CSV table of C-alpha atoms in Angstrom, one decimal:
chain,number,residue,atom,x,y,z
A,29,MET,CA,84.6,63.6,68.3
A,30,ASP,CA,81.4,65.2,69.7
A,31,ASN,CA,82.2,66.6,73.2
A,32,LYS,CA,78.7,65.5,74.4
A,33,SER,CA,79.5,61.8,73.7
A,34,GLU,CA,83.3,61.9,74.5
A,35,LYS,CA,84.4,60.3,77.8
A,36,PHE,CA,87.6,60.0,79.7
A,37,THR,CA,88.5,57.2,82.2
A,38,PHE,CA,91.3,57.5,84.7
A,39,ASN,CA,92.9,56.0,87.8
A,40,PRO,CA,92.2,58.6,90.5
A,41,GLU,CA,95.4,58.2,92.6
A,42,GLU,CA,97.7,58.0,89.6
A,43,ALA,CA,96.0,60.9,87.9
A,44,LEU,CA,96.4,63.0,91.1
A,45,LYS,CA,100.0,62.0,91.5
A,46,ASP,CA,100.8,63.0,87.9
A,47,PHE,CA,98.9,66.3,88.3
A,48,GLN,CA,100.9,67.1,91.4
A,49,ALA,CA,104.2,66.4,89.6
A,50,TYR,CA,103.0,68.7,86.8
A,51,LEU,CA,102.2,71.5,89.2
A,52,TYR,CA,105.6,71.1,90.9
A,53,GLU,CA,107.5,71.2,87.6
A,54,ARG,CA,105.5,74.4,86.8
A,55,GLU,CA,106.9,75.9,90.0
A,56,ASN,CA,103.6,76.5,91.6
A,57,ALA,CA,103.8,77.4,95.3
A,58,LYS,CA,103.4,74.6,97.8
A,59,ALA,CA,100.2,76.2,99.2
A,60,THR,CA,98.7,76.3,95.7
A,61,ILE,CA,99.6,72.7,95.0
A,62,SER,CA,98.1,71.6,98.3
A,63,LYS,CA,94.9,73.6,97.6
A,64,TYR,CA,94.6,72.1,94.1
A,65,VAL,CA,95.0,68.6,95.4
A,66,THR,CA,92.3,69.2,98.1
A,67,ASP,CA,89.9,70.6,95.5
A,68,ILE,CA,90.5,67.6,93.1
A,69,ARG,CA,89.7,65.3,96.0
A,70,THR,CA,86.4,67.1,96.5
A,71,PHE,CA,85.7,66.4,92.8
A,72,TYR,CA,86.6,62.7,93.5
A,73,LYS,CA,84.1,62.8,96.4
A,74,TYR,CA,81.4,63.9,94.0
A,75,LEU,CA,82.3,61.1,91.5
A,76,GLU,CA,81.6,58.5,94.1
A,77,GLY,CA,84.0,56.0,92.6
A,78,ASN,CA,82.9,56.4,89.0
A,79,TYR,CA,86.0,57.7,87.3
A,80,GLU,CA,84.6,57.9,83.8
A,81,ILE,CA,83.8,61.5,83.1
A,82,ASP,CA,82.5,63.7,80.3
A,83,LYS,CA,81.5,67.3,79.8
A,84,LYS,CA,78.1,66.7,81.3
A,85,CYS,CA,79.8,65.4,84.5
A,86,ILE,CA,81.7,68.6,84.8
A,87,VAL,CA,78.5,70.7,84.5
A,88,SER,CA,76.7,68.5,87.0
A,89,TYR,CA,79.7,68.8,89.5
A,90,LYS,CA,79.4,72.6,89.2
A,91,GLU,CA,75.7,72.4,90.1
A,92,TRP,CA,76.5,70.0,93.0
A,93,LEU,CA,78.8,72.7,94.4
A,94,TYR,CA,76.2,75.5,94.5
A,95,PRO,CA,74.3,74.6,97.7
A,96,ARG,CA,77.5,73.5,99.5
A,97,TYR,CA,79.9,76.3,99.0
A,98,LYS,CA,80.1,80.1,98.6
A,99,ALA,CA,80.6,81.5,95.1
A,100,ALA,CA,84.2,82.5,95.7
A,101,SER,CA,85.0,79.0,97.0
A,102,ILE,CA,83.3,77.4,94.0
A,103,ASN,CA,85.3,79.5,91.6
A,104,SER,CA,88.6,78.6,93.3
A,105,MET,CA,87.6,74.9,93.1
A,106,LEU,CA,86.7,75.3,89.4
A,107,VAL,CA,90.1,76.8,88.8
A,108,ALA,CA,91.7,73.7,90.2
A,109,LEU,CA,89.5,71.4,88.2
A,110,ASN,CA,90.1,73.4,85.0
A,111,GLN,CA,93.9,73.0,85.5
A,112,PHE,CA,93.4,69.3,86.1
A,113,LEU,CA,91.4,69.0,82.8
A,114,GLU,CA,93.9,71.1,80.9
A,115,PHE,CA,96.7,68.8,82.1
A,116,TRP,CA,94.9,65.8,80.7
A,117,GLY,CA,94.3,67.5,77.4
A,118,LEU,CA,90.6,68.1,78.2
A,119,GLY,CA,90.7,71.9,78.2
A,120,ARG,CA,87.6,71.9,76.0
A,121,TRP,CA,85.6,70.7,79.0
A,122,LYS,CA,86.6,73.6,81.3
A,123,ALA,CA,83.8,74.9,83.5
A,124,LYS,CA,82.9,78.6,83.4
A,125,ARG,CA,83.4,80.3,86.7
A,126,LEU,CA,80.5,82.0,88.5
A,127,LYS,CA,80.0,85.8,88.1
A,128,VAL,CA,80.5,87.3,91.5
A,129,GLN,CA,79.6,90.9,92.3
A,130,LYS,CA,82.5,92.8,93.5
A,131,GLN,CA,82.3,93.2,97.3
A,132,LEU,CA,82.3,96.9,98.1
A,133,PHE,CA,82.6,96.5,101.9
A,134,ILE,CA,84.5,94.2,104.1
A,135,PRO,CA,82.5,92.4,106.8
A,136,GLU,CA,82.8,94.3,110.0
A,137,ALA,CA,82.8,91.1,112.0
A,138,LYS,CA,86.1,90.1,110.3
A,139,GLU,CA,88.0,93.4,110.4
A,140,MET,CA,90.9,93.1,112.7
A,141,THR,CA,91.6,96.4,114.6
A,142,LYS,CA,94.9,97.5,116.0
A,143,GLN,CA,93.5,96.8,119.4
A,144,ASP,CA,92.6,93.3,118.4
A,145,TYR,CA,96.2,92.9,117.1
A,146,LYS,CA,97.7,94.2,120.3
A,147,ASN,CA,95.4,91.9,122.4
A,148,LEU,CA,96.6,88.9,120.4
A,149,ILE,CA,100.3,89.8,121.0
A,150,GLU,CA,99.6,90.3,124.8
A,151,ALA,CA,97.8,87.0,124.9
A,152,ALA,CA,100.7,85.2,123.3
A,153,ARG,CA,103.2,86.8,125.7
A,154,SER,CA,101.0,85.8,128.7
A,155,ARG,CA,101.3,82.2,127.6
A,156,HIS,CA,105.1,82.8,127.4
A,157,ASN,CA,105.0,82.1,123.7
A,158,SER,CA,107.5,84.7,122.5
A,159,GLN,CA,107.8,83.0,119.1
A,160,LEU,CA,104.1,83.4,118.4
A,161,ALA,CA,104.0,87.0,119.6
A,162,MET,CA,107.0,87.8,117.4
A,163,SER,CA,105.5,86.0,114.4
A,164,ILE,CA,102.2,87.9,114.7
A,165,GLU,CA,104.1,91.2,115.0
A,166,THR,CA,106.3,90.5,112.1
A,167,LEU,CA,103.4,89.6,109.8
A,168,ALA,CA,101.5,92.7,110.8
A,169,ALA,CA,104.5,95.1,110.6
A,170,THR,CA,105.7,93.9,107.1
A,171,GLY,CA,102.6,92.7,105.3
A,172,ALA,CA,104.3,89.4,104.6
A,173,ARG,CA,102.4,86.2,103.9
A,174,VAL,CA,102.8,83.3,106.3
A,175,SER,CA,104.5,81.3,103.6
A,176,GLU,CA,107.2,84.0,103.4
A,177,LEU,CA,108.3,83.7,107.0
A,178,VAL,CA,110.8,81.1,105.9
A,179,PHE,CA,112.7,83.9,104.2
A,180,PHE,CA,113.2,85.8,107.5
A,181,THR,CA,116.7,84.6,108.2
A,182,VAL,CA,119.2,86.2,110.5
A,183,GLU,CA,121.3,87.2,107.5
A,184,SER,CA,118.5,89.0,105.7
A,185,ILE,CA,117.2,90.6,108.8
A,186,LYS,CA,120.6,92.2,109.4
A,187,LYS,CA,120.4,93.7,105.9
A,188,GLY,CA,117.0,95.2,106.8
A,189,ALA,CA,115.4,93.6,103.7
A,190,ILE,CA,113.9,90.2,102.9
A,191,THR,CA,114.2,89.0,99.3
A,192,ILE,CA,111.4,86.7,98.2
A,193,SER,CA,111.7,84.4,95.2
A,194,ASN,CA,108.6,82.5,94.2
A,195,LYS,CA,107.2,81.2,90.9
A,196,GLY,CA,109.8,83.2,89.0
A,197,LYS,CA,108.8,86.4,90.7
A,198,HIS,CA,111.0,88.4,93.0
A,199,ARG,CA,110.1,91.1,95.6
A,200,THR,CA,111.6,92.7,98.6
A,201,ILE,CA,110.1,93.0,102.0
A,202,LEU,CA,111.4,96.0,103.9
A,203,ILE,CA,112.0,95.8,107.7
A,204,SER,CA,111.7,98.9,109.8
A,205,ASP,CA,114.6,99.7,112.2
A,206,GLY,CA,112.4,99.0,115.2
A,207,LEU,CA,111.3,95.5,113.9
A,208,LYS,CA,114.9,94.7,112.9
A,209,LYS,CA,116.1,95.4,116.4
A,210,LYS,CA,113.4,93.2,117.9
A,211,LEU,CA,113.9,90.3,115.5
A,212,LEU,CA,117.7,90.2,116.1
A,213,TYR,CA,117.1,90.4,119.9
A,214,TYR,CA,114.6,87.5,119.6
A,215,ALA,CA,117.1,85.4,117.5
A,216,ALA,CA,120.0,86.1,119.9
A,217,LYS,CA,117.9,85.2,123.0
A,218,ASN,CA,116.9,81.9,121.4
A,219,GLY,CA,120.4,81.0,120.3
A,220,ILE,CA,119.6,81.4,116.6
A,221,THR,CA,122.7,82.6,114.8
A,222,GLN,CA,121.9,81.8,111.2
A,223,GLY,CA,119.1,80.7,108.9
A,224,CYS,CA,115.3,81.0,109.5
A,225,ILE,CA,114.4,82.4,112.8
A,226,PHE,CA,110.8,81.1,112.9
A,227,ILE,CA,111.2,77.4,113.3
A,228,THR,CA,109.4,74.5,115.0
A,229,ARG,CA,110.9,72.3,117.8
A,230,ASN,CA,112.1,69.9,115.0
A,231,GLY,CA,114.0,72.8,113.4
A,232,LYS,CA,111.6,73.1,110.4
A,233,PRO,CA,110.2,76.5,109.3
A,234,LYS,CA,106.8,77.3,110.7
A,235,ASP,CA,103.9,76.9,108.2
A,236,ARG,CA,100.4,78.2,107.9
A,237,SER,CA,98.8,75.3,109.8
A,238,ASN,CA,101.2,75.8,112.8
A,239,LEU,CA,100.5,79.5,113.1
A,240,TRP,CA,96.8,79.2,112.4
A,241,ARG,CA,96.3,76.7,115.2
A,242,GLU,CA,98.4,78.7,117.7
A,243,MET,CA,96.6,81.9,116.9
A,244,LYS,CA,93.2,80.3,117.2
A,245,ALA,CA,94.2,79.1,120.7
A,246,LEU,CA,94.5,82.8,121.7
A,247,GLY,CA,90.9,83.5,121.1
A,248,ILE,CA,89.5,83.2,124.6
A,249,ILE,CA,92.4,84.8,126.4
A,250,SER,CA,92.7,87.8,124.0
A,251,LYS,CA,88.9,88.3,123.8
A,252,VAL,CA,89.3,88.7,120.1
A,253,PRO,CA,86.3,87.2,118.1
A,254,GLU,CA,87.4,83.9,116.5
A,255,GLN,CA,86.3,85.0,113.0
A,256,LYS,CA,88.9,87.7,113.1
A,257,ILE,CA,91.8,85.4,114.1
A,258,PHE,CA,93.6,84.0,111.0
A,259,PRO,CA,97.2,84.8,109.9
A,260,HIS,CA,96.2,86.5,106.6
A,261,ASN,CA,94.2,89.1,108.5
A,262,LEU,CA,97.4,90.5,109.7
A,263,ARG,CA,98.4,91.3,106.1
A,264,HIS,CA,95.1,93.1,105.7
A,265,LEU,CA,95.8,95.1,108.8
A,266,PHE,CA,99.1,96.1,107.4
A,267,ALA,CA,97.5,97.2,104.1
A,268,ARG,CA,94.8,99.2,105.7
A,269,SER,CA,97.2,100.9,108.1
A,270,TYR,CA,99.7,101.8,105.4
A,271,TYR,CA,97.0,103.1,103.0
A,272,LYS,CA,95.3,105.2,105.8
A,273,LEU,CA,98.7,106.8,106.6
A,274,THR,CA,99.9,107.4,103.0
A,275,ASN,CA,96.9,107.1,100.7
A,276,ASP,CA,99.4,105.6,98.2
A,277,ILE,CA,97.8,102.5,96.7
A,278,ALA,CA,100.5,102.1,94.0
A,279,GLY,CA,103.2,102.0,96.7
A,280,LEU,CA,101.1,99.6,98.8
A,281,ALA,CA,100.8,97.3,95.7
A,282,ASP,CA,104.6,97.2,95.5
A,283,LEU,CA,105.0,96.4,99.1
A,284,LEU,CA,102.4,93.6,99.0
A,285,GLY,CA,103.8,92.2,95.7
A,286,HIS,CA,100.7,92.8,93.7
A,287,SER,CA,100.9,93.4,89.9
A,288,ASN,CA,97.2,94.3,89.8
A,289,LEU,CA,95.8,97.3,91.7
A,290,ASP,CA,92.4,95.7,91.8
A,291,VAL,CA,93.8,93.0,94.1
A,292,THR,CA,95.3,95.7,96.3
A,293,ARG,CA,92.0,97.5,96.5
A,294,ILE,CA,90.5,94.4,98.2
A,295,TYR,CA,93.0,94.9,101.0
A,296,THR,CA,92.1,98.5,101.4
A,297,ALA,CA,88.3,98.1,101.4
A,298,ASN,CA,86.5,99.8,104.2
A,299,THR,CA,83.6,98.6,106.3
A,300,ALA,CA,80.0,99.7,105.5
A,301,GLU,CA,79.9,101.5,108.9
A,302,ASN,CA,83.0,103.6,108.1
A,303,TYR,CA,81.5,104.6,104.7
A,304,ARG,CA,78.2,105.4,106.4
A,305,LYS,CA,80.0,107.8,108.8
A,306,GLN,CA,81.8,109.5,105.8
A,307,ILE,CA,78.5,110.0,104.0
A,308,GLN,CA,77.0,111.5,107.2
A,309,ARG,CA,79.9,114.0,107.3
A,310,LEU,CA,78.9,115.3,103.9
A,311,GLY,CA,76.1,117.3,105.6
A,312,LEU,CA,73.6,116.8,102.9
A,313,VAL,CA,70.8,115.7,105.2
A,314,THR,CA,68.8,118.8,106.0
A,315,GLY,CA,67.6,119.5,109.6
């Protein structure tokens, strides 16, 4: 059948439910599944109740995204849509992602400094929120993802290493002696003798939304610009600090759990101002 005239009709909620089940069976991370579901709902919003689609509809949706989202966001949304199409046997309709020029510099407005980091911890302590302070310090001192905090158990902390198992991949997060001592003290002080040490009042592990909301609330007190305050920025701080100290990008990739060094280079990118200072030090501008 000609792709141009081929159409596919579906029930939106049933289709999304089946797609979720497929992603779960494929052992995608919960955060990935949640992101894909959100992106497919954005596609549904574009459809405006007309759930008969064709290749032309996919192309039009891509054009609809242009003025509304940044290129990187559009590409991530197209990845979700392409997975959705693949699941329904419509891989031939996949949308091509936008070509995005590699960003050479990180925005200075978003770079978290060590002083910003220390200010956040002090702000959390001033609010008597020892859990938030310890969570921030743990993420920055290990390079762990927020989703990996669930693996920080009393048992694994005592061993000085956290074993992460996700999507068939395994990696180890090493804990320094100083952090190990602080984490065990925190657990003992809060009566946590086993299992995950970062839990909510209901006994459930803290997730990204919990931590994001609590960190954002520290903005005014800490005097750290809001655009710098998000959990993943602590992982970037760890990466830049480690690389500056060791200049070992391969070792950093291992610590971050990256299989591709190009991904690691994103974490070690410098600001334009720092590059400008380095160029100035070359001494090639004559007096």
